CSV table of N, CA and C in Angstrom, one decimal:
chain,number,residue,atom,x,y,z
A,1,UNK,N,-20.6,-4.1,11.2
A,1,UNK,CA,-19.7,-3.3,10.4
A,1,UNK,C,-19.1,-4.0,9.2
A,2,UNK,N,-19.2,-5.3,9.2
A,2,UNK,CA,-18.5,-6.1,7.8
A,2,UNK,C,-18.6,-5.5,6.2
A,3,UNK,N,-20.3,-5.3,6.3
A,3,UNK,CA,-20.5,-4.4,5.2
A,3,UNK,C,-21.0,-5.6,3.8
A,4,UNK,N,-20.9,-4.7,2.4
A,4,UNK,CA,-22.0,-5.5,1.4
A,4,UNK,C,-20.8,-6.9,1.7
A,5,UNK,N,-21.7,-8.0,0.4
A,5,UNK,CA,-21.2,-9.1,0.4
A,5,UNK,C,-20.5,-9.0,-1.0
A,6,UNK,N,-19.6,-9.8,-1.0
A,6,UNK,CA,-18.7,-9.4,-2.1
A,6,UNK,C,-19.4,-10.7,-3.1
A,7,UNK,N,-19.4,-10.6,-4.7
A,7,UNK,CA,-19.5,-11.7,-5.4
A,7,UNK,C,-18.7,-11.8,-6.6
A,8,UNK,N,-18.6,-12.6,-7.2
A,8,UNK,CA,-17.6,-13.0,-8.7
A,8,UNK,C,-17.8,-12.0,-9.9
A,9,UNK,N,-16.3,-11.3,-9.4
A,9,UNK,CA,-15.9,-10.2,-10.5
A,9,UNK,C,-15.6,-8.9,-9.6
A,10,UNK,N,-16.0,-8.9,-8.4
A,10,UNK,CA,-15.9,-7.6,-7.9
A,10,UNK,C,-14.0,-7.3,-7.4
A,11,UNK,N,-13.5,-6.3,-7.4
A,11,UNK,CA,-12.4,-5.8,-8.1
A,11,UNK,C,-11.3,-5.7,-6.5
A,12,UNK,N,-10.5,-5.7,-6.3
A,12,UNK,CA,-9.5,-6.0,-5.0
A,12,UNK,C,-8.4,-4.4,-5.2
A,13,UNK,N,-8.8,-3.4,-4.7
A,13,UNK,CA,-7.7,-2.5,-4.5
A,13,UNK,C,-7.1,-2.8,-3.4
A,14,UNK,N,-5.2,-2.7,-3.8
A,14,UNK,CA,-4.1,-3.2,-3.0
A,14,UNK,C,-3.1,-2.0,-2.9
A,15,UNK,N,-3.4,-1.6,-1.5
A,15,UNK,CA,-2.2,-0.2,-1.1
A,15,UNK,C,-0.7,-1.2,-1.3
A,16,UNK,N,-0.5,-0.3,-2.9
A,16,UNK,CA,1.0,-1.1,-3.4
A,16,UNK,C,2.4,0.3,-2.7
A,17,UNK,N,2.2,0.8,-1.8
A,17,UNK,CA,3.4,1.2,-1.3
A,17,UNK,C,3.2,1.1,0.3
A,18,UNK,N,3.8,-0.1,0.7
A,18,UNK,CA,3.9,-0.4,2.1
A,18,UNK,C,4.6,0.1,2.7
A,19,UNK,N,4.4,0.5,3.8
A,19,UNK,CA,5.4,1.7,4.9
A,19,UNK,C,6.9,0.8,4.9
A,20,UNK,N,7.0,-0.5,4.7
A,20,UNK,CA,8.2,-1.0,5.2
A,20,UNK,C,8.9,-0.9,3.9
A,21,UNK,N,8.4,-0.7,2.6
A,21,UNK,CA,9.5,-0.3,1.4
A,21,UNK,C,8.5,0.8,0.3
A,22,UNK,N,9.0,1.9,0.8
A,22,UNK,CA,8.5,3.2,0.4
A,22,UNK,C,9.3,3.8,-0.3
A,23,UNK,N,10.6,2.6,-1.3
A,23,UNK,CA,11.0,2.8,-2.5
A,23,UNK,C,10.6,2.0,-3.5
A,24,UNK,N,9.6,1.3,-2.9
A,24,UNK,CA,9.4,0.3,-4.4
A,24,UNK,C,8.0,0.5,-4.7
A,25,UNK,N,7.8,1.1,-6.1
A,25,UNK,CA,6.4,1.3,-6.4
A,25,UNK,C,6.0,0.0,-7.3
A,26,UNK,N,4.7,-0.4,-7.1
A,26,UNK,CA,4.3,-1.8,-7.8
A,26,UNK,C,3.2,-1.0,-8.3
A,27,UNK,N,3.2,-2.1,-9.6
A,27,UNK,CA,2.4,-1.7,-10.6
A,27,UNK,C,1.2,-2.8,-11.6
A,28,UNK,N,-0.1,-2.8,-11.0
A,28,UNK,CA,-0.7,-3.6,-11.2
A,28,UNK,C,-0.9,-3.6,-12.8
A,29,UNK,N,-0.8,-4.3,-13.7
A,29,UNK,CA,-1.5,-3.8,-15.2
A,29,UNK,C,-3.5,-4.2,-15.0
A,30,UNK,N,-3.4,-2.8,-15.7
A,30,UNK,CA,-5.0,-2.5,-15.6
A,30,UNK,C,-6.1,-3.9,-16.5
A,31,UNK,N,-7.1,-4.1,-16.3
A,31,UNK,CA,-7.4,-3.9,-14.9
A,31,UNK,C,-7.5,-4.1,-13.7
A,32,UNK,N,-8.0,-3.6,-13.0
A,32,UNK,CA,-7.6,-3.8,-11.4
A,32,UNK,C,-8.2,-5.3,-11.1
A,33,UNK,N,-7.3,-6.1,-10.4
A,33,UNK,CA,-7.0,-7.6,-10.1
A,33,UNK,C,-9.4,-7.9,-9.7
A,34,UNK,N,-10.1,-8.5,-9.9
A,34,UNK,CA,-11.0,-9.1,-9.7
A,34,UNK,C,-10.8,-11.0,-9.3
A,35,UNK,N,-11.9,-10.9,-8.0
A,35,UNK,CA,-11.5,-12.1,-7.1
A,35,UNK,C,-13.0,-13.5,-8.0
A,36,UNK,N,-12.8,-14.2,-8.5
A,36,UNK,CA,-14.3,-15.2,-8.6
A,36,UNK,C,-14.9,-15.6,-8.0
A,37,UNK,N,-15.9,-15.6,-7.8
A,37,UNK,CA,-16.5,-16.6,-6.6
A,37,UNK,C,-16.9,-17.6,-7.0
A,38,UNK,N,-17.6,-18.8,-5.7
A,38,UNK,CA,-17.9,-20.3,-6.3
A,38,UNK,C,-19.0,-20.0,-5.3
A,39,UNK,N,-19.4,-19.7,-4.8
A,39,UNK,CA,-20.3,-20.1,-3.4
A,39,UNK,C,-21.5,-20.2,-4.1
A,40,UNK,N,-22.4,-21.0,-3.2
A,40,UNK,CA,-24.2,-21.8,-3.8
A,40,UNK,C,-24.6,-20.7,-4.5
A,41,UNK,N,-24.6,-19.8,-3.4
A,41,UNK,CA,-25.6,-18.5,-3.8
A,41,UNK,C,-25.4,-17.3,-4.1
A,42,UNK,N,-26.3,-16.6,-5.0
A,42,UNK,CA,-26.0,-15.9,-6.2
A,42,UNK,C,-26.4,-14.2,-5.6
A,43,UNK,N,-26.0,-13.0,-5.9
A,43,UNK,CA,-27.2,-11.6,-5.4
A,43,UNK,C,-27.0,-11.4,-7.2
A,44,UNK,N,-27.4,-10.9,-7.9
A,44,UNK,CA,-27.9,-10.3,-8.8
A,44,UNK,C,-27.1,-11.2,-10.5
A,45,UNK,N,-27.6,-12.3,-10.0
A,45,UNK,CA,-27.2,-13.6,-11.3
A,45,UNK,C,-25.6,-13.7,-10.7
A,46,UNK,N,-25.0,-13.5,-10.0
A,46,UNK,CA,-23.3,-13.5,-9.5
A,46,UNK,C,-23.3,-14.6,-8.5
A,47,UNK,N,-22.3,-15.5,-8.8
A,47,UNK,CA,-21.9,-16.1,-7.1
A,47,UNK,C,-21.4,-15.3,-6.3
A,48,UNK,N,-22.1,-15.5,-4.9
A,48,UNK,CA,-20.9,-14.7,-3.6
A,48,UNK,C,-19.3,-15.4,-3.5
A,49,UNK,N,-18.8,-14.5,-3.2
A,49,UNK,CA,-17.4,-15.0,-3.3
A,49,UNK,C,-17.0,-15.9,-1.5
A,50,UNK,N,-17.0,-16.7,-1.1
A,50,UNK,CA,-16.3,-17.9,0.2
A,50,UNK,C,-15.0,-17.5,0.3
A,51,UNK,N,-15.1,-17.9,1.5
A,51,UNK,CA,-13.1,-18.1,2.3
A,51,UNK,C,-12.4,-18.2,1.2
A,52,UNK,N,-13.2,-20.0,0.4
A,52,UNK,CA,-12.0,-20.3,-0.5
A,52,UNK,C,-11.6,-19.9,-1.8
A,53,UNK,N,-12.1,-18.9,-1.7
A,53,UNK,CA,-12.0,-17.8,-2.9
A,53,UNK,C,-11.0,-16.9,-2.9
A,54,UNK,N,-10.7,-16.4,-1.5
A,54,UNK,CA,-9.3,-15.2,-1.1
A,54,UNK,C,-8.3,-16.3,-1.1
A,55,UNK,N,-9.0,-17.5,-0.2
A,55,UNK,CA,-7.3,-18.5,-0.2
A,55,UNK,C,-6.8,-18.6,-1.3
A,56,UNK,N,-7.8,-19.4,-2.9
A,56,UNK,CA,-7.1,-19.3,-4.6
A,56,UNK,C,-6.7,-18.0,-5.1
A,57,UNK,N,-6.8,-16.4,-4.4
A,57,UNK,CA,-6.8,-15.7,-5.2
A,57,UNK,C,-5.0,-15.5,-5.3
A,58,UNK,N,-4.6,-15.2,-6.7
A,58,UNK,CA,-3.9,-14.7,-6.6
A,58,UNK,C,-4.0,-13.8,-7.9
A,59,UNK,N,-2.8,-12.6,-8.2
A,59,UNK,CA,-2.7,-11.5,-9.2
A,59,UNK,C,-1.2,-11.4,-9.6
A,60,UNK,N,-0.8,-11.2,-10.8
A,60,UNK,CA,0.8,-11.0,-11.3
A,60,UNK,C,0.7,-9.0,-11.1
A,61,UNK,N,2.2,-8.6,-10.6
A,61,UNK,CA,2.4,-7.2,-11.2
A,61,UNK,C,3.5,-7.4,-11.5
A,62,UNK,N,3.7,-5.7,-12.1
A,62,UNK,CA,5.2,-5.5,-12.1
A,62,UNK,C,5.8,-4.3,-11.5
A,63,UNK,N,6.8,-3.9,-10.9
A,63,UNK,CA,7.7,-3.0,-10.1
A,63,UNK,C,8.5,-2.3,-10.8
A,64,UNK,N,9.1,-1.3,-9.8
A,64,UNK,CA,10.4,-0.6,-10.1
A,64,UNK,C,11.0,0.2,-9.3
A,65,UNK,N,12.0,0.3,-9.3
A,65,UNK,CA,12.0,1.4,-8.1
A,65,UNK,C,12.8,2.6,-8.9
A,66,UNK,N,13.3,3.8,-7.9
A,66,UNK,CA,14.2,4.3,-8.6
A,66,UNK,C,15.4,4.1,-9.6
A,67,UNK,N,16.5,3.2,-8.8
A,67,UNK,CA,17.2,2.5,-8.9
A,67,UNK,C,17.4,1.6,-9.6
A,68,UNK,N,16.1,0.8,-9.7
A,68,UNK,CA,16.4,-0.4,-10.6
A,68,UNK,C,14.9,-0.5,-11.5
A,69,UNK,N,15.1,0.4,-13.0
A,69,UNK,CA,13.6,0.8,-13.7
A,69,UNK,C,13.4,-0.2,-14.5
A,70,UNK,N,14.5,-1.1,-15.0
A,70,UNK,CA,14.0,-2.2,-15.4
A,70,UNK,C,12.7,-3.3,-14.8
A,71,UNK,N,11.0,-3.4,-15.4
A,71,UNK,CA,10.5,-3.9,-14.4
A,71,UNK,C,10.9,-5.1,-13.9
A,72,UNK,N,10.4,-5.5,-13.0
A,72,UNK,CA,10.5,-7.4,-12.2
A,72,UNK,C,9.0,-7.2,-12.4
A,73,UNK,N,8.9,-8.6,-12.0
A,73,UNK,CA,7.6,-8.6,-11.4
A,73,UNK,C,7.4,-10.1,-10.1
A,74,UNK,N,6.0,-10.4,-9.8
A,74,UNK,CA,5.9,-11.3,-8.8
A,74,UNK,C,4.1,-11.0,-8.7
A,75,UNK,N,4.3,-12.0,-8.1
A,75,UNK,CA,2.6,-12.7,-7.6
A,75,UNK,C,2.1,-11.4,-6.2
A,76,UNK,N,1.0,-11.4,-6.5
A,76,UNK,CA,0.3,-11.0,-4.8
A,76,UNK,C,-0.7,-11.6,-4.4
A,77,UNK,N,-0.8,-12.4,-3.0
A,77,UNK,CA,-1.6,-13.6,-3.0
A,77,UNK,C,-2.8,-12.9,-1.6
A,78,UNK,N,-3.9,-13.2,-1.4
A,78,UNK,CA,-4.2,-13.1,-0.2
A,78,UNK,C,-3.8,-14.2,1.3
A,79,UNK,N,-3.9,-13.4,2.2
A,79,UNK,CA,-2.5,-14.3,3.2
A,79,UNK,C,-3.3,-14.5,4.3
A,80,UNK,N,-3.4,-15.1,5.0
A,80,UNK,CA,-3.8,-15.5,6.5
A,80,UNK,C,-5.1,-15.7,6.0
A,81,UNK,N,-5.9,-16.1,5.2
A,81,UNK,CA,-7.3,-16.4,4.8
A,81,UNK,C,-8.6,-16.4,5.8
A,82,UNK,N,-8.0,-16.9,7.3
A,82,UNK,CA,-8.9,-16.9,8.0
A,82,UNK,C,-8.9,-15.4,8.4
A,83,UNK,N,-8.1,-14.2,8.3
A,83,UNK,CA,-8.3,-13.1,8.6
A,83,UNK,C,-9.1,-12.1,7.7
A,84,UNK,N,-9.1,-13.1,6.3
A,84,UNK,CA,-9.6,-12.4,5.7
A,84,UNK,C,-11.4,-12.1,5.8
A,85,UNK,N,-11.7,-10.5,5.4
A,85,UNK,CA,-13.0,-10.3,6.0
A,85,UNK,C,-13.9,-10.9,5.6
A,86,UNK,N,-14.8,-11.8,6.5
A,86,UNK,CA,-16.0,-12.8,6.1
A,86,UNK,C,-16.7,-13.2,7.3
A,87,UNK,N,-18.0,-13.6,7.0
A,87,UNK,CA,-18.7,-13.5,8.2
A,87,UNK,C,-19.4,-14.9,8.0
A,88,UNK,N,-19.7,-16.3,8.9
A,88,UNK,CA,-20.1,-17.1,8.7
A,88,UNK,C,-21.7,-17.1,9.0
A,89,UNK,N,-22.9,-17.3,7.9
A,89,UNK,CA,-24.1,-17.9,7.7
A,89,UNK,C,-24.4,-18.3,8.5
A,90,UNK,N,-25.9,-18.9,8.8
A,90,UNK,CA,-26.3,-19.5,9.4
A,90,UNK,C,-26.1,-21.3,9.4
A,91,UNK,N,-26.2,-21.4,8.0
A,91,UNK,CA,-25.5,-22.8,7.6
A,91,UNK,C,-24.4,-22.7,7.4
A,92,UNK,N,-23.2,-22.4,8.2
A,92,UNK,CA,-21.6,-22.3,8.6
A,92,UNK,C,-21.1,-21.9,7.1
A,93,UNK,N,-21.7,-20.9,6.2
A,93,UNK,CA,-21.0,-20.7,5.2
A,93,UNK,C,-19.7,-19.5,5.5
A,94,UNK,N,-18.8,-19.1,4.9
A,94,UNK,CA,-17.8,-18.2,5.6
A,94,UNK,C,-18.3,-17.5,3.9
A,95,UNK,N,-18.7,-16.2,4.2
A,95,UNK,CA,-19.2,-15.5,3.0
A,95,UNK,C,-18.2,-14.3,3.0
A,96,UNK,N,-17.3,-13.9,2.2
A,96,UNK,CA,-16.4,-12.4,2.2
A,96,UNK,C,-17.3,-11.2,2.0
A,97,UNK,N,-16.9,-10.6,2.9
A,97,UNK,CA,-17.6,-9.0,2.8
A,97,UNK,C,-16.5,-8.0,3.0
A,98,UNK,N,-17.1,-6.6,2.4
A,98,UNK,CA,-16.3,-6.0,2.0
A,98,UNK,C,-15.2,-5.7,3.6
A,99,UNK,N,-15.5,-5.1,4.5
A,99,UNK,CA,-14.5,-4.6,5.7
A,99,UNK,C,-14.4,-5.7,6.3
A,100,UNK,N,-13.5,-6.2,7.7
A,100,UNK,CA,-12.2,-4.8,6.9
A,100,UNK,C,-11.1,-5.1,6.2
A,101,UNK,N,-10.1,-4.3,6.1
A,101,UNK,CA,-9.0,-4.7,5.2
A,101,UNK,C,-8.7,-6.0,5.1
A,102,UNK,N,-8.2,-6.7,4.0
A,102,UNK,CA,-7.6,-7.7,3.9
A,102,UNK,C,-6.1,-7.9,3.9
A,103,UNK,N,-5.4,-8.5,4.9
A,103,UNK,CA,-4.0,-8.4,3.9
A,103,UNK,C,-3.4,-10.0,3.3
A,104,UNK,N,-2.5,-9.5,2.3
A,104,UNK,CA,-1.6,-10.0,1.0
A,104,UNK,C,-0.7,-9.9,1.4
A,105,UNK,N,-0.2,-10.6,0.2
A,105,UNK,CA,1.3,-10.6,0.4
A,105,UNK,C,2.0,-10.7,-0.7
A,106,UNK,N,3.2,-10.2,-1.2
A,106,UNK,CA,4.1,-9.6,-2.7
A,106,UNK,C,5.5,-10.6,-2.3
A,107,UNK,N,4.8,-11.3,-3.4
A,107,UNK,CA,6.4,-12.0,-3.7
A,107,UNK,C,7.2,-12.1,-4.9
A,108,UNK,N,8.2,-11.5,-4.8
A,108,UNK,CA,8.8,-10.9,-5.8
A,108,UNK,C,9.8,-12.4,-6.8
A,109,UNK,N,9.3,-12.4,-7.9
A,109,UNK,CA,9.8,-13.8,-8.8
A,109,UNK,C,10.6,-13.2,-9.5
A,110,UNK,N,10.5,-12.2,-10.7
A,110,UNK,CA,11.9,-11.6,-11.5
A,110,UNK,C,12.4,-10.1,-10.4
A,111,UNK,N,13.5,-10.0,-10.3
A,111,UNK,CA,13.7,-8.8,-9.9
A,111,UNK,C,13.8,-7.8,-10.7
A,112,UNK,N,13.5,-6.4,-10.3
A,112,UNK,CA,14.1,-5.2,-11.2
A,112,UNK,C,15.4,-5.4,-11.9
A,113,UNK,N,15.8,-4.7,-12.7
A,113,UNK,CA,16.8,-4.5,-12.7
A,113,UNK,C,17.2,-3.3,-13.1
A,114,UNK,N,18.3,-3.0,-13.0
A,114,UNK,CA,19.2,-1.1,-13.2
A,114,UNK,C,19.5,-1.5,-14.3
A,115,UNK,N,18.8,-0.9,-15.6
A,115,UNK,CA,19.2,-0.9,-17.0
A,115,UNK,C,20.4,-0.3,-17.2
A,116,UNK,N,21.1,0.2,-17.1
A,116,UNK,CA,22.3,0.4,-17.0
A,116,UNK,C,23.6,-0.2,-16.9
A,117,UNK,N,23.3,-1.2,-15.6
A,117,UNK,CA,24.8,-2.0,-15.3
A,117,UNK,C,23.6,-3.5,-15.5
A,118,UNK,N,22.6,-3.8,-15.4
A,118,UNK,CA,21.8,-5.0,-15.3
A,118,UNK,C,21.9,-5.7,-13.9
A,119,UNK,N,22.4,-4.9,-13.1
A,119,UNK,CA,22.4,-5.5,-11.4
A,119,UNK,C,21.0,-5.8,-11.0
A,120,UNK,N,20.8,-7.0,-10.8
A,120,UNK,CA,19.2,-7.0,-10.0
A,120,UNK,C,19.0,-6.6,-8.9
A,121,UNK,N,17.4,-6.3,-8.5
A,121,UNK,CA,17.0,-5.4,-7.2
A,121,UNK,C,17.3,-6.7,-6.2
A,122,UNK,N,18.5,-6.4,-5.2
A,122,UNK,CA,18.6,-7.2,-4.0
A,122,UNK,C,17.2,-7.7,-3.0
A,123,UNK,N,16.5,-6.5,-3.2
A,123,UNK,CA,15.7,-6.2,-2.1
A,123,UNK,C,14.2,-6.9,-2.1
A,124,UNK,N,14.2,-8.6,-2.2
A,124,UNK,CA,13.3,-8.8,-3.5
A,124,UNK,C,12.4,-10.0,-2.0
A,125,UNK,N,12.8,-9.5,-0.5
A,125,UNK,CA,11.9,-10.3,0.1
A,125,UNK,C,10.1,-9.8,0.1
A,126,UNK,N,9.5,-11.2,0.2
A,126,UNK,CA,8.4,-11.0,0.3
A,126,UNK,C,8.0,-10.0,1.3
A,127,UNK,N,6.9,-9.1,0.8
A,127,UNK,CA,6.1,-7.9,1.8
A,127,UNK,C,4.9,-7.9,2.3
A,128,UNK,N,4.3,-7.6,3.3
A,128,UNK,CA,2.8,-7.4,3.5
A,128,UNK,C,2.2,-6.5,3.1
A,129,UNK,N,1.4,-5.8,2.4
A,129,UNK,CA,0.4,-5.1,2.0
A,129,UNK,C,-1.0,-5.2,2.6
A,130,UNK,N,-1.7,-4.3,2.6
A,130,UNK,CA,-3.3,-4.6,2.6
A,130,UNK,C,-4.0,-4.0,1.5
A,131,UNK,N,-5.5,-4.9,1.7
A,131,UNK,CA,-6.2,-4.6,0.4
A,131,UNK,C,-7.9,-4.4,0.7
A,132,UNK,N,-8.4,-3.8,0.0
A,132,UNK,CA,-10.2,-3.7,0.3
A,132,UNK,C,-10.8,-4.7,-1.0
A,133,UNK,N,-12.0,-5.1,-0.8
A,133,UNK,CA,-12.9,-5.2,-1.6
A,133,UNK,C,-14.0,-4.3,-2.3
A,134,UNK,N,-14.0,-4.3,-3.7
A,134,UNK,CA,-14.9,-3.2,-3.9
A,134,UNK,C,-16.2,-3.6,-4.5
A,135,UNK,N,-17.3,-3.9,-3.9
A,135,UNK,CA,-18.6,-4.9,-4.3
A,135,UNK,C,-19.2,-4.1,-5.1
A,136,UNK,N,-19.7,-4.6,-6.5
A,136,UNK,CA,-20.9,-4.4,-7.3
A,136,UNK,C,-22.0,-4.4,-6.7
A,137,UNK,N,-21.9,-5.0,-5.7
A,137,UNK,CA,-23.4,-5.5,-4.9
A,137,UNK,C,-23.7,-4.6,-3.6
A,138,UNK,N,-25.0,-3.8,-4.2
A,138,UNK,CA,-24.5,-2.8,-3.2
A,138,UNK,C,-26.3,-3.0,-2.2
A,139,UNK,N,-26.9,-4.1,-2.7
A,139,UNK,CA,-27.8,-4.4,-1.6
A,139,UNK,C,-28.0,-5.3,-0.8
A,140,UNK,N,-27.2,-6.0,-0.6
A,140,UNK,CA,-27.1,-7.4,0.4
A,140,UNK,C,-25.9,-7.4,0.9
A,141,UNK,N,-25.6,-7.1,2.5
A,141,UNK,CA,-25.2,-6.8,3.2
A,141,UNK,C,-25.2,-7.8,4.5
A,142,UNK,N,-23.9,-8.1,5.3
A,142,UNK,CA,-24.1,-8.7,6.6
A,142,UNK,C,-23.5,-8.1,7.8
A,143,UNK,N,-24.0,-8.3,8.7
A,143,UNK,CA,-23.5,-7.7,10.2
A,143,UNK,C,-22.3,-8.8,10.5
């Protein structure tokens, strides 16, 4: 079930409204966050993207909520790395494939703020999210 193998450039959609704050919409600037790869080997002139590729990844956005439209922004990093979806080679490579979800994590560095009075968004702890990979590579696949 892991599915294709991901390689350098292919693109990270992030469910940016988490059930646990379903007032703060995040807002990636286009385009959508792409992860690099470094790994030996290549499917169509691309490196596959390794473990240590989700563990460096990181993306900037920016937020807002109702309340507070002034944006913030903050980092979204991939989190628990070893959970992230990857399947280890025969020569112990840990190669990322697309399923299943990955999760991140949003850490909020400037807060919103309420243009109005300039009060910053209180509400500025780190959150979990999850995210897919979306591979260009749509013929080399692992179990």
């Amino acid at each position: 079930m892991p599915g294709k193998l991901v390689t350098d450039g292919d693109t990270i959609t992030f469910d940016l409204l988490p059930a646990e704050s379903a007032t703060k919409a995040l807002i990636l600037n286009p385009p959508l966050p792409r992860i690099s790869g470094t790994g030996f080997a290549t499917i169509n002139q691309k490196k596959i993207c390794v473990l240590a590729d989700a563990q460096a990844f990181v993306c900037q956005f920016q937020y807002t909520t109702p309340e507070y439209q002034a944006p913030g922004s903050g980092l979204i990093k991939i989190t628990q790395a070893p959970t992230a979806p990857y399947v280890t080679t025969p020569d112990s490579m840990q190669v990322l494939v697309q399923d299943p979800p990955l999760e991140a994590q949003v850490i909020f560095e400037v807060p919103a703020t309420n243009p109005e009075t300039g009060a910053p968004d209180p509400d500025v702890e780190p959150i979990e999210i999850t995210g897919t990979f979306t591979p260009q590579n749509q013929l080399v696949s692992a179990q």
